mmCIF file of C-alpha atoms in Angstrom:
data_model
loop_
_atom_site.group_PDB
_atom_site.id
_atom_site.type_symbol
_atom_site.label_atom_id
_atom_site.label_comp_id
_atom_site.label_asym_id
_atom_site.label_seq_id
_atom_site.Cartn_x
_atom_site.Cartn_y
_atom_site.Cartn_z
ATOM 1 C CA UNK A 1 -17.884 -5.494 17.293
ATOM 2 C CA UNK A 2 -20.302 -8.328 18.107
ATOM 3 C CA UNK A 3 -23.486 -9.618 16.562
ATOM 4 C CA UNK A 4 -25.580 -9.229 19.704
ATOM 5 C CA UNK A 5 -25.991 -5.606 20.727
ATOM 6 C CA UNK A 6 -28.092 -4.351 23.664
ATOM 7 C CA UNK A 7 -31.414 -2.750 22.832
ATOM 8 C CA UNK A 8 -30.940 0.807 21.639
ATOM 9 C CA UNK A 9 -27.160 0.448 21.219
ATOM 10 C CA UNK A 10 -27.252 -0.055 17.425
ATOM 11 C CA UNK A 11 -28.548 3.494 17.015
ATOM 12 C CA UNK A 12 -25.742 5.002 19.089
ATOM 13 C CA UNK A 13 -23.142 6.977 17.162
ATOM 14 C CA UNK A 14 -19.833 5.164 16.671
ATOM 15 C CA UNK A 15 -16.564 6.912 17.554
ATOM 16 C CA UNK A 16 -13.296 7.115 15.620
ATOM 17 C CA UNK A 17 -11.852 4.573 18.070
ATOM 18 C CA UNK A 18 -14.667 2.134 17.213
ATOM 19 C CA UNK A 19 -13.955 2.501 13.497
ATOM 20 C CA UNK A 20 -10.223 2.004 14.077
ATOM 21 C CA UNK A 21 -10.962 -1.172 16.047
ATOM 22 C CA UNK A 22 -12.979 -2.558 13.138
ATOM 23 C CA UNK A 23 -10.310 -1.565 10.594
ATOM 24 C CA UNK A 24 -7.672 -3.367 12.693
ATOM 25 C CA UNK A 25 -9.751 -6.566 12.566
ATOM 26 C CA UNK A 26 -9.993 -6.177 8.782
ATOM 27 C CA UNK A 27 -6.234 -5.696 8.401
ATOM 28 C CA UNK A 28 -5.585 -8.839 10.453
ATOM 29 C CA UNK A 29 -8.063 -10.753 8.293
ATOM 30 C CA UNK A 30 -6.324 -9.541 5.130
ATOM 31 C CA UNK A 31 -2.905 -10.599 6.444
ATOM 32 C CA UNK A 32 -4.271 -14.039 7.412
ATOM 33 C CA UNK A 33 -5.890 -14.568 4.010
ATOM 34 C CA UNK A 34 -9.477 -14.519 5.324
ATOM 35 C CA UNK A 35 -10.264 -11.578 3.022
ATOM 36 C CA UNK A 36 -9.006 -10.871 -0.459
ATOM 37 C CA UNK A 37 -7.966 -7.375 -1.511
ATOM 38 C CA UNK A 38 -11.313 -6.480 -3.071
ATOM 39 C CA UNK A 39 -13.312 -7.571 -0.001
ATOM 40 C CA UNK A 40 -10.888 -5.720 2.284
ATOM 41 C CA UNK A 41 -11.252 -2.458 0.349
ATOM 42 C CA UNK A 42 -15.057 -2.720 0.279
ATOM 43 C CA UNK A 43 -15.318 -3.383 4.007
ATOM 44 C CA UNK A 44 -12.750 -0.724 4.909
ATOM 45 C CA UNK A 45 -14.675 1.862 2.912
ATOM 46 C CA UNK A 46 -17.898 0.822 4.636
ATOM 47 C CA UNK A 47 -16.139 1.106 8.014
ATOM 48 C CA UNK A 48 -15.118 4.720 7.534
ATOM 49 C CA UNK A 49 -18.587 5.589 6.207
ATOM 50 C CA UNK A 50 -20.362 3.966 9.168
ATOM 51 C CA UNK A 51 -21.949 6.330 11.660
ATOM 52 C CA UNK A 52 -23.640 3.953 14.122
ATOM 53 C CA UNK A 53 -22.913 0.638 15.814
ATOM 54 C CA UNK A 54 -25.673 -0.927 13.724
ATOM 55 C CA UNK A 55 -23.728 -0.105 10.550
ATOM 56 C CA UNK A 56 -20.412 -1.330 11.984
ATOM 57 C CA UNK A 57 -21.599 -4.675 13.366
ATOM 58 C CA UNK A 58 -22.123 -6.572 10.043
ATOM 59 C CA UNK A 59 -18.663 -5.647 8.722
ATOM 60 C CA UNK A 60 -16.798 -8.099 10.979
ATOM 61 C CA UNK A 61 -19.632 -10.508 11.720
ATOM 62 C CA UNK A 62 -17.918 -13.420 9.912
ATOM 63 C CA UNK A 63 -14.407 -12.650 11.252
ATOM 64 C CA UNK A 64 -12.828 -13.749 14.554
ATOM 65 C CA UNK A 65 -12.432 -11.050 17.170
ATOM 66 C CA UNK A 66 -8.885 -9.919 18.109
ATOM 67 C CA UNK A 67 -7.246 -12.311 20.553
ATOM 68 C CA UNK A 68 -9.816 -15.048 19.904
ATOM 69 C CA UNK A 69 -8.441 -18.266 18.432
ATOM 70 C CA UNK A 70 -10.755 -19.557 15.670
ATOM 71 C CA UNK A 71 -11.790 -23.218 15.698
ATOM 72 C CA UNK A 72 -9.357 -25.604 13.995
ATOM 73 C CA UNK A 73 -9.921 -26.363 10.320
ATOM 74 C CA UNK A 74 -9.118 -29.593 8.468
ATOM 75 C CA UNK A 75 -5.540 -29.815 7.220
ATOM 76 C CA UNK A 76 -5.298 -29.599 3.456
ATOM 77 C CA UNK A 77 -2.130 -30.603 1.616
ATOM 78 C CA UNK A 78 -1.242 -28.160 -1.141
ATOM 79 C CA UNK A 79 1.893 -27.560 -3.177
ATOM 80 C CA UNK A 80 1.592 -23.824 -2.561
ATOM 81 C CA UNK A 81 -0.995 -21.622 -0.948
ATOM 82 C CA UNK A 82 -1.702 -18.064 0.082
ATOM 83 C CA UNK A 83 0.744 -18.326 2.969
ATOM 84 C CA UNK A 84 3.608 -18.486 0.490
ATOM 85 C CA UNK A 85 3.228 -14.804 -0.322
ATOM 86 C CA UNK A 86 3.654 -13.689 3.257
ATOM 87 C CA UNK A 87 6.212 -16.342 4.188
ATOM 88 C CA UNK A 88 9.951 -16.376 3.658
ATOM 89 C CA UNK A 89 11.631 -16.133 0.270
ATOM 90 C CA UNK A 90 12.394 -19.845 0.522
ATOM 91 C CA UNK A 91 8.649 -20.532 0.385
ATOM 92 C CA UNK A 92 8.362 -18.604 -2.880
ATOM 93 C CA UNK A 93 11.252 -20.403 -4.626
ATOM 94 C CA UNK A 94 9.334 -23.560 -5.483
ATOM 95 C CA UNK A 95 12.072 -25.305 -7.512
ATOM 96 C CA UNK A 96 9.615 -26.598 -10.100
ATOM 97 C CA UNK A 97 9.289 -26.115 -13.850
ATOM 98 C CA UNK A 98 5.504 -26.587 -13.783
ATOM 99 C CA UNK A 99 5.110 -22.862 -14.353
ATOM 100 C CA UNK A 100 2.009 -20.842 -15.027
ATOM 101 C CA UNK A 101 3.456 -19.171 -18.114
ATOM 102 C CA UNK A 102 6.624 -19.507 -20.177
ATOM 103 C CA UNK A 103 6.269 -16.577 -22.561
ATOM 104 C CA UNK A 104 4.310 -13.475 -23.561
ATOM 105 C CA UNK A 105 3.745 -11.973 -27.010
ATOM 106 C CA UNK A 106 2.264 -8.620 -28.042
ATOM 107 C CA UNK A 107 1.960 -7.745 -31.751
ATOM 108 C CA UNK A 108 0.158 -4.422 -32.120
ATOM 109 C CA UNK A 109 -1.498 -5.311 -28.842
ATOM 110 C CA UNK A 110 -0.496 -6.019 -25.251
ATOM 111 C CA UNK A 111 -0.016 -8.769 -22.696
ATOM 112 C CA UNK A 112 0.191 -8.887 -18.921
ATOM 113 C CA UNK A 113 1.502 -11.419 -16.429
ATOM 114 C CA UNK A 114 0.680 -10.553 -12.837
ATOM 115 C CA UNK A 115 -0.825 -11.900 -9.636
ATOM 116 C CA UNK A 116 -0.070 -15.386 -8.351
ATOM 117 C CA UNK A 117 1.948 -17.136 -11.032
ATOM 118 C CA UNK A 118 5.217 -19.078 -11.187
ATOM 119 C CA UNK A 119 8.105 -17.503 -13.072
ATOM 120 C CA UNK A 120 10.123 -20.117 -15.032
ATOM 121 C CA UNK A 121 13.916 -20.209 -15.118
ATOM 122 C CA UNK A 122 13.636 -18.225 -18.351
ATOM 123 C CA UNK A 123 10.628 -16.173 -19.377
ATOM 124 C CA UNK A 124 10.617 -14.934 -22.991
ATOM 125 C CA UNK A 125 8.658 -11.836 -24.002
ATOM 126 C CA UNK A 126 8.245 -10.224 -27.426
ATOM 127 C CA UNK A 127 6.531 -6.950 -28.315
ATOM 128 C CA UNK A 128 6.142 -5.417 -31.796
ATOM 129 C CA UNK A 129 4.196 -2.170 -31.907
ATOM 130 C CA UNK A 130 2.769 -3.178 -28.584
ATOM 131 C CA UNK A 131 3.612 -3.538 -24.924
ATOM 132 C CA UNK A 132 3.729 -5.934 -22.024
ATOM 133 C CA UNK A 133 3.743 -5.928 -18.236
ATOM 134 C CA UNK A 134 5.626 -8.627 -16.314
ATOM 135 C CA UNK A 135 4.698 -8.213 -12.645
ATOM 136 C CA UNK A 136 6.688 -10.393 -10.217
ATOM 137 C CA UNK A 137 5.452 -8.865 -6.951
ATOM 138 C CA UNK A 138 3.145 -11.753 -6.008
ATOM 139 C CA UNK A 139 4.833 -14.448 -8.098
ATOM 140 C CA UNK A 140 6.646 -17.604 -7.068
ATOM 141 C CA UNK A 141 9.971 -18.488 -8.689
ATOM 142 C CA UNK A 142 11.053 -21.758 -10.274
ATOM 143 C CA UNK A 143 14.665 -21.098 -9.317
ATOM 144 C CA UNK A 144 16.791 -18.814 -7.166
ATOM 145 C CA UNK A 145 17.808 -17.012 -10.370
ATOM 146 C CA UNK A 146 15.366 -16.357 -13.193
ATOM 147 C CA UNK A 147 15.950 -14.676 -16.546
ATOM 148 C CA UNK A 148 13.374 -12.362 -18.123
ATOM 149 C CA UNK A 149 14.290 -12.068 -21.798
ATOM 150 C CA UNK A 150 12.594 -9.059 -23.439
ATOM 151 C CA UNK A 151 12.624 -8.240 -27.141
ATOM 152 C CA UNK A 152 10.905 -4.924 -27.881
ATOM 153 C CA UNK A 153 10.635 -3.679 -31.483
ATOM 154 C CA UNK A 154 8.988 -0.259 -31.641
ATOM 155 C CA UNK A 155 7.252 -1.191 -28.432
ATOM 156 C CA UNK A 156 7.824 -1.285 -24.714
ATOM 157 C CA UNK A 157 7.773 -3.565 -21.697
ATOM 158 C CA UNK A 158 7.661 -3.060 -17.960
ATOM 159 C CA UNK A 159 9.194 -5.491 -15.467
ATOM 160 C CA UNK A 160 7.930 -4.924 -11.901
ATOM 161 C CA UNK A 161 9.822 -6.575 -9.036
ATOM 162 C CA UNK A 162 9.082 -6.574 -5.292
ATOM 163 C CA UNK A 163 11.407 -4.999 -2.708
ATOM 164 C CA UNK A 164 14.187 -7.328 -1.590
ATOM 165 C CA UNK A 165 14.834 -8.886 -5.003
ATOM 166 C CA UNK A 166 18.235 -8.360 -6.624
ATOM 167 C CA UNK A 167 18.030 -7.084 -10.209
ATOM 168 C CA UNK A 168 20.650 -7.389 -12.956
ATOM 169 C CA UNK A 169 20.060 -5.733 -16.344
ATOM 170 C CA UNK A 170 21.998 -7.020 -19.380
ATOM 171 C CA UNK A 171 19.832 -5.885 -22.289
ATOM 172 C CA UNK A 172 21.058 -4.117 -25.430
ATOM 173 C CA UNK A 173 19.298 -1.112 -26.894
ATOM 174 C CA UNK A 174 19.520 0.339 -30.422
ATOM 175 C CA UNK A 175 17.693 3.661 -30.613
ATOM 176 C CA UNK A 176 16.077 2.358 -27.476
ATOM 177 C CA UNK A 177 17.185 1.241 -24.055
ATOM 178 C CA UNK A 178 16.918 -0.776 -20.858
ATOM 179 C CA UNK A 179 16.261 0.772 -17.456
ATOM 180 C CA UNK A 180 19.250 0.229 -15.111
ATOM 181 C CA UNK A 181 17.987 2.252 -12.128
ATOM 182 C CA UNK A 182 17.190 -0.773 -9.963
ATOM 183 C CA UNK A 183 20.610 -2.355 -10.403
ATOM 184 C CA UNK A 184 22.995 -2.347 -7.467
ATOM 185 C CA UNK A 185 20.286 -2.664 -4.799
ATOM 186 C CA UNK A 186 21.289 -5.352 -2.325
ATOM 187 C CA UNK A 187 18.798 -8.220 -2.181
ATOM 188 C CA UNK A 188 17.401 -9.806 0.959
ATOM 189 C CA UNK A 189 19.057 -13.027 2.194
ATOM 190 C CA UNK A 190 17.573 -15.951 0.294
ATOM 191 C CA UNK A 191 15.703 -13.691 -2.152
ATOM 192 C CA UNK A 192 15.690 -14.612 -5.855
ATOM 193 C CA UNK A 193 17.823 -12.862 -8.458
ATOM 194 C CA UNK A 194 16.101 -11.465 -11.542
ATOM 195 C CA UNK A 195 18.218 -11.016 -14.685
ATOM 196 C CA UNK A 196 16.582 -8.785 -17.306
ATOM 197 C CA UNK A 197 18.111 -9.286 -20.737
ATOM 198 C CA UNK A 198 17.156 -8.989 -24.397
ATOM 199 C CA UNK A 199 17.091 -6.416 -27.193
ATOM 200 C CA UNK A 200 15.237 -3.145 -27.747
ATOM 201 C CA UNK A 201 15.005 -1.378 -31.125
ATOM 202 C CA UNK A 202 13.078 1.879 -31.162
ATOM 203 C CA UNK A 203 11.606 0.723 -27.912
ATOM 204 C CA UNK A 204 12.388 0.338 -24.243
ATOM 205 C CA UNK A 205 12.268 -2.005 -21.278
ATOM 206 C CA UNK A 206 11.590 -0.438 -17.894
ATOM 207 C CA UNK A 207 12.337 -2.008 -14.519
ATOM 208 C CA UNK A 208 10.399 -0.811 -11.455
ATOM 209 C CA UNK A 209 10.495 -1.824 -7.812
ATOM 210 C CA UNK A 210 7.058 -1.579 -6.174
ATOM 211 C CA UNK A 211 5.174 -3.006 -3.228
ATOM 212 C CA UNK A 212 1.880 -4.802 -3.736
ATOM 213 C CA UNK A 213 -1.404 -2.939 -3.553
ATOM 214 C CA UNK A 214 -2.203 -4.634 -0.228
ATOM 215 C CA UNK A 215 1.127 -3.532 1.248
ATOM 216 C CA UNK A 216 0.681 -0.002 -0.095
ATOM 217 C CA UNK A 217 -2.741 0.164 1.529
ATOM 218 C CA UNK A 218 -1.320 -1.129 4.810
ATOM 219 C CA UNK A 219 1.418 1.524 4.739
ATOM 220 C CA UNK A 220 -1.167 4.180 3.967
ATOM 221 C CA UNK A 221 -3.200 3.074 6.990
ATOM 222 C CA UNK A 222 -0.104 3.214 9.182
ATOM 223 C CA UNK A 223 0.688 6.748 8.006
ATOM 224 C CA UNK A 224 -2.897 7.800 8.648
ATOM 225 C CA UNK A 225 -2.798 6.409 12.184
ATOM 226 C CA UNK A 226 0.524 8.150 12.844
ATOM 227 C CA UNK A 227 -0.976 11.448 11.671
ATOM 228 C CA UNK A 228 -3.951 10.959 13.983
ATOM 229 C CA UNK A 229 -1.615 10.263 16.905
ATOM 230 C CA UNK A 230 0.479 13.353 16.149
ATOM 231 C CA UNK A 231 -2.660 15.454 15.843
ATOM 232 C CA UNK A 232 -3.951 14.174 19.187
ATOM 233 C CA UNK A 233 -0.585 14.869 20.834
ATOM 234 C CA UNK A 234 -0.481 18.415 19.438
ATOM 235 C CA UNK A 235 -4.052 19.034 20.566
ATOM 236 C CA UNK A 236 -3.208 17.798 24.053
ATOM 237 C CA UNK A 237 -0.174 20.104 24.226
ATOM 238 C CA UNK A 238 -2.282 23.032 23.065
ATOM 239 C CA UNK A 239 -4.977 22.325 25.658
ATOM 240 C CA UNK A 240 -2.332 22.038 28.363
ATOM 241 C CA UNK A 241 -0.874 25.419 27.383
ATOM 242 C CA UNK A 242 -4.308 26.984 27.470
ATOM 243 C CA UNK A 243 -5.014 25.454 30.864
ATOM 244 C CA UNK A 244 -1.758 26.799 32.310
ATOM 245 C CA UNK A 245 -2.504 30.227 30.846
ATOM 246 C CA UNK A 246 -5.973 30.278 32.398
ATOM 247 C CA UNK A 247 -4.639 29.138 35.755
ATOM 248 C CA UNK A 248 -1.906 31.778 35.603
ATOM 249 C CA UNK A 249 -4.324 34.553 34.664
ATOM 250 C CA UNK A 250 -6.240 33.997 37.876
ATOM 251 C CA UNK A 251 -3.138 33.957 40.061
ATOM 252 C CA UNK A 252 -1.388 37.035 41.363
ATOM 253 C CA UNK A 253 1.981 35.259 41.291
ATOM 254 C CA UNK A 254 2.190 35.328 37.485
ATOM 255 C CA UNK A 255 3.182 38.763 36.189
ATOM 256 C CA UNK A 256 1.937 40.396 33.006
ATOM 257 C CA UNK A 257 5.023 39.498 30.950
ATOM 258 C CA UNK A 258 4.712 35.799 31.718
ATOM 259 C CA UNK A 259 1.064 35.918 30.648
ATOM 260 C CA UNK A 260 2.020 37.494 27.328
ATOM 261 C CA UNK A 261 4.712 34.875 26.765
ATOM 262 C CA UNK A 262 2.219 32.117 27.490
ATOM 263 C CA UNK A 263 -0.311 33.650 25.079
ATOM 264 C CA UNK A 264 2.336 33.876 22.349
ATOM 265 C CA UNK A 265 3.261 30.250 22.974
ATOM 266 C CA UNK A 266 -0.372 29.184 22.555
ATOM 267 C CA UNK A 267 -0.636 31.215 19.353
ATOM 268 C CA UNK A 268 2.548 29.655 17.925
ATOM 269 C CA UNK A 269 1.333 26.160 18.802
ATOM 270 C CA UNK A 270 -2.003 26.809 17.084
ATOM 271 C CA UNK A 271 -0.266 28.157 13.958
ATOM 272 C CA UNK A 272 2.114 25.174 13.890
ATOM 273 C CA UNK A 273 -0.856 22.840 14.140
ATOM 274 C CA UNK A 274 -2.607 24.647 11.300
ATOM 275 C CA UNK A 275 0.481 24.458 9.064
ATOM 276 C CA UNK A 276 0.936 20.758 9.834
ATOM 277 C CA UNK A 277 -2.700 20.033 8.982
ATOM 278 C CA UNK A 278 -2.353 21.928 5.689
ATOM 279 C CA UNK A 279 0.836 20.000 4.861
ATOM 280 C CA UNK A 280 -0.853 16.663 5.599
ATOM 281 C CA UNK A 281 -3.805 17.712 3.444
ATOM 282 C CA UNK A 282 -1.487 18.513 0.525
ATOM 283 C CA UNK A 283 0.326 15.182 0.944
ATOM 284 C CA UNK A 284 -2.991 13.314 0.933
ATOM 285 C CA UNK A 285 -4.067 15.123 -2.237
ATOM 286 C CA UNK A 286 -0.764 14.295 -3.952
ATOM 287 C CA UNK A 287 -1.057 10.639 -2.962
ATOM 288 C CA UNK A 288 -4.619 10.476 -4.282
ATOM 289 C CA UNK A 289 -3.469 11.998 -7.584
ATOM 290 C CA UNK A 290 -0.624 9.461 -7.835
ATOM 291 C CA UNK A 291 -3.015 6.573 -7.219
ATOM 292 C CA UNK A 292 -5.481 7.891 -9.818
ATOM 293 C CA UNK A 293 -2.637 8.325 -12.301
ATOM 294 C CA UNK A 294 -1.409 4.748 -11.687
ATOM 295 C CA UNK A 295 -4.953 3.387 -12.080
ATOM 296 C CA UNK A 296 -5.404 5.367 -15.299
ATOM 297 C CA UNK A 297 -2.139 4.012 -16.686
ATOM 298 C CA UNK A 298 -3.216 0.481 -15.791
ATOM 299 C CA UNK A 299 -6.534 0.959 -17.607
ATOM 300 C CA UNK A 300 -4.690 2.374 -20.617
ATOM 301 C CA UNK A 301 -2.427 -0.676 -20.717
ATOM 302 C CA UNK A 302 -5.438 -2.973 -20.525
ATOM 303 C CA UNK A 303 -7.075 -1.178 -23.468
ATOM 304 C CA UNK A 304 -3.855 -1.335 -25.481
#
């Protein structure tokens, strides 16, 4: 989309292809760090709500068009930057003890460590009648192996790691326990190793492996595009079957039995398409419920 539109064009209705083109520009901008997650979600929502070119144009006005190289910017020397998250694991192992946080404590309350922070060689966490969340998905690491030491007394903690990280659990539980489900998963080459240790009494320490919200949104967009492509392919096959049936019905060379077979084939294709659409609708509803449940749990943790 461009800023300058011919007279009358802004009022023209935008197509699905136009909206997909704008969403692709937004995804590229998110991956390049031009937009943060909140801006990306706001603009993506506005894209799918847009009905005319006039509504679409402002969404990407301050972003470079696909295939256009933006003007060079001054080089800035930084110890770490946004590129570290999307770079190799070596970029995220900073080898420094100047960490964002060394410990977390929750006494009849809660704590949370998430976002862009640096995990020390050993992070100590304590919860008594409370809970904590230690989210390593966007974190950097002070060393190739870090230890997360959790002590939970009548409380609970959740350690969230990104895909590709090796996890080792060595905690001891008394009338409580440590989650070992993520153990044994082979890590990526050069990825850090996270050792979860500590003690749980009448409490528990859970270990989850999740992608970031940005990655989850990207995967959701990919699945949506794949569904649209499958739907278009099925529609094209159905139209082709109908066309052949109509051509055959006007020809004396096609006997009555062949016409019936072709009609049954069209009917089966239409029913298959209907069932597939219903299945996709159910999957979308389940995914929306999962996202609402995760958001509700996050809000509950924040209140606690």
